[in-house]
Amino acid sequence: MKNSIRKLVLAMSIGILAAGSTLYAQPQNDGLDDTYDTSIEAQDAEVPELPDVTADTIEAEILPSGVYADGVSYAAFDLTVYDGSFRNQLTAVEASFYDDIAGIENPETHLKDNRVDLSTVVEEDRLYTQEERDSKAYMNSEIYQQLFPQAMRAMDAYIRDDVNLYWCNAFGAGIRVHFTRADNPEDTSVYYYKVTYTMFWYFTAYYSDIIAEMPETEAALNELREEISAKLLENPSRYQIIMAIQDSIAELVSYPSADLSQKYYHTITGALLEQYGHQVVCEGYSRLFSILCNDYDIPVMNVEGYSYTGSSLDHMWNYVQMEDGAWYLIDLTWNDAGESAYTTWNLKGSRNTIAAGNHIPAGRLFYSREYENFTLPILSEESYTDNLSTNCSHSDSAWVTVKPFCTEDGKEALICQTCGKILQKRESAAAGHSWGNYVVKKAATGQSEGLEERTCSRCGATEQRTIKKLTQKQMVEAYVTRLYTLVLGRKPDANGLNAWVSQLMNGNNTGAEAAQGFIFSNEYLKKNTSNAEYVEMLYNTMMGRKSDAAGKAAWVKQLDNGCTRLGVMAGFVGSDEFSKICASYGIQRGTITSTAVTDQNPDVTAFVCRMYTVVLGRNYDPNGLDAWTAKLLKREIGGGELSMGFFHSQEFLSKAVSDRNFVTICYRTYLNREPDAAGLESWLVRLNAGDSRDRILDGFIYSIEYGELCTSYGINR
Ligand SMILES: [Zn+2]
Ligand SMILES: [Zn+2]
């Protein structure tokens, strides 16, 4: 243990600024006598020194004593108030100041000469006469006298809660006193004043350059973050994270050997930047540790207090909360023996610390030490044990890159893959990048070059190179390869590929014909695809995209209603998309024509199909469908004769349907709906009275509705 290094230099002065009074001499008049007191900024400039703390006063004021069952005496906080935020320990006025401070954007821009006004308004509950105003009687009021302590507690709580305020040192604040003329109903002989107060604020920095150094500090911090994350297994435990953080800090940072008054020794900037030699005192260690724990949402705080019972307020360390919900002490400063021991002051409980007379927390920050304590989390009595690493044999380990060593020297660590323990570390000399294979970022076409990229598996660096434009043969090969992929779902075989390429190159086949060759190949037919699968394949192959629901449904319906697959494919060949696909591969598109009768007019085909379904109650047979469709297309017959053909067919007659069913089928066939009760009855009456079924059919055929139905399918009645 290094006794000599435990002294935190209290270089921070308490920052109640004595601003020049002329700054506020200008009254801001709201029409009444509203002005500012100009003399109070200097008030309270003297802050009493920290009282000499003895062991007795610590016991008496801060630490309730107790005795463990085994007879060891201890002192522990009963600090159940802490619930994750120090704001919750503030009074309403303090919390309001806290929120004002938290709402300040870019606080680092509000240094000494750039004050910021807080919006909280505190009001006196009594009125003042002119005489009282002149004599500053308000300064004796309790409300006035509480303003500084309240504001400071607010700032303390805020700095505690935001561990990233590393650049911020003591702060400055002042009170503005506002007078507004008011009537006093009990005394109308003279004017009275209502008095309200607001606070103004300055942030102050640890040392003059720290704000300018923030970008470098952040960059160095990010480098450290990468090193830490490289040392972690997937889903690391808090213990593993804390050990990785501690390892990286200990490797980077050391305690200064002399001249501890340098202010950057108290900051993470001092720890991170080369120009300060990566040297910090306890405060720098603690703050850096907090920020890094905060990255992983590990509850953490900086704690300052007394190295030993009876010493002065001289040290800072950390409390962290582990997964078990308990809080433990960790002191990186005392742990950092130079390399990687980190066990002596690692996640200790109160038995080894407070009860043993070391690490006595002050429960307050520097800035308000003459005011009130904050309550800290209660420390676990026992120290933390990580069972996983304690019981691990570390038999499964792997070297990981902590800092890439491609272009400059880097670092590696041997990590136990079971418990995450860092077993060994080594430096590695620059070894060049470790490139992976090139991956195509943009494919070359006949018109433009492509781009491919490879990535270093160690540092993530990338390198690109262009791919030459495709020759005509390469483009044709790409087109044929595409058909193999999209139609047959496989890579091309050399013979097949060459055959198709030469057919396309010498102009024997167009792009459409090649597609037809694949789609109607035995290999594809054997796949026995459904109509829906067939249409989806056409979208992918001929349009270069997935189907849309409405378009796909329409094509599938055509196939279900008697159109051939070739007829549907011919429709896709005519699309703009297929023309563009062929053009992009530099080949002739060509056309496909289906000579099938059923493909000539899909609506007419669908009309015939409908007769099979509605009258005969079954799917069409191809020969019958062809024959009927051909007659309708040539207009040899109309819809009426078509329907008579179905009703007179042997197939229908042999069903011997009842009159009621007969009329119902007529309604479906000719009127495209179910019968209404009255209509059905009147037709049955006619049949019972001796009308033949043909007379009934005539009645339906010559209905207005059937005429319209025929017209909608584009055929004669
Ligand atoms: Zn292990
Ligand atoms: Zn690399």
mmCIF file with all atom_site columns, C-alpha atoms and ligand atoms in Angstrom, residues 404-407 432-435 455-462, ligand 2:
data_model
loop_
_atom_site.group_PDB
_atom_site.id
_atom_site.type_symbol
_atom_site.label_atom_id
_atom_site.label_alt_id
_atom_site.label_comp_id
_atom_site.label_asym_id
_atom_site.label_entity_id
_atom_site.label_seq_id
_atom_site.pdbx_PDB_ins_code
_atom_site.Cartn_x
_atom_site.Cartn_y
_atom_site.Cartn_z
_atom_site.occupancy
_atom_site.B_iso_or_equiv
_atom_site.pdbx_formal_charge
_atom_site.auth_seq_id
_atom_site.auth_comp_id
_atom_site.auth_asym_id
_atom_site.auth_atom_id
_atom_site.pdbx_PDB_model_num
ATOM   1  C  CA . PRO A 1 404 ? -5.106  -3.871 -33.899 1.00 0.00 ? 404 PRO A CA 1
ATOM   2  C  CA . PHE A 1 405 ? -1.512  -4.424 -34.982 1.00 0.00 ? 405 PHE A CA 1
ATOM   3  C  CA . CYS A 1 406 ? -1.898  -4.026 -38.731 1.00 0.00 ? 406 CYS A CA 1
ATOM   4  C  CA . THR A 1 407 ? -0.131  -0.755 -39.436 1.00 0.00 ? 407 THR A CA 1
ATOM   5  C  CA . GLY A 1 432 ? -0.001  -5.765 -42.086 1.00 0.00 ? 432 GLY A CA 1
ATOM   6  C  CA . HIS A 1 433 ? -3.711  -6.151 -42.660 1.00 0.00 ? 433 HIS A CA 1
ATOM   7  C  CA . SER A 1 434 ? -5.452  -9.490 -42.521 1.00 0.00 ? 434 SER A CA 1
ATOM   8  C  CA . TRP A 1 435 ? -7.609  -9.235 -45.632 1.00 0.00 ? 435 TRP A CA 1
ATOM   9  C  CA . THR A 1 455 ? -12.136 -5.931 -45.169 1.00 0.00 ? 455 THR A CA 1
ATOM   10 C  CA . CYS A 1 456 ? -9.371  -6.481 -42.645 1.00 0.00 ? 456 CYS A CA 1
ATOM   11 C  CA . SER A 1 457 ? -10.630 -8.963 -40.080 1.00 0.00 ? 457 SER A CA 1
ATOM   12 C  CA . ARG A 1 458 ? -8.404  -7.394 -37.430 1.00 0.00 ? 458 ARG A CA 1
ATOM   13 C  CA . CYS A 1 459 ? -8.908  -3.626 -37.707 1.00 0.00 ? 459 CYS A CA 1
ATOM   14 C  CA . GLY A 1 460 ? -11.907 -3.311 -40.016 1.00 0.00 ? 460 GLY A CA 1
ATOM   15 C  CA . ALA A 1 461 ? -9.983  -1.322 -42.645 1.00 0.00 ? 461 ALA A CA 1
ATOM   16 C  CA . THR A 1 462 ? -11.391 -1.696 -46.152 1.00 0.00 ? 462 THR A CA 1
HETATM 17 ZN ZN . ZN  B 2 .   ? -6.050  -4.269 -40.422 1.00 0.00 ? 2   ZN  B ZN 1
#
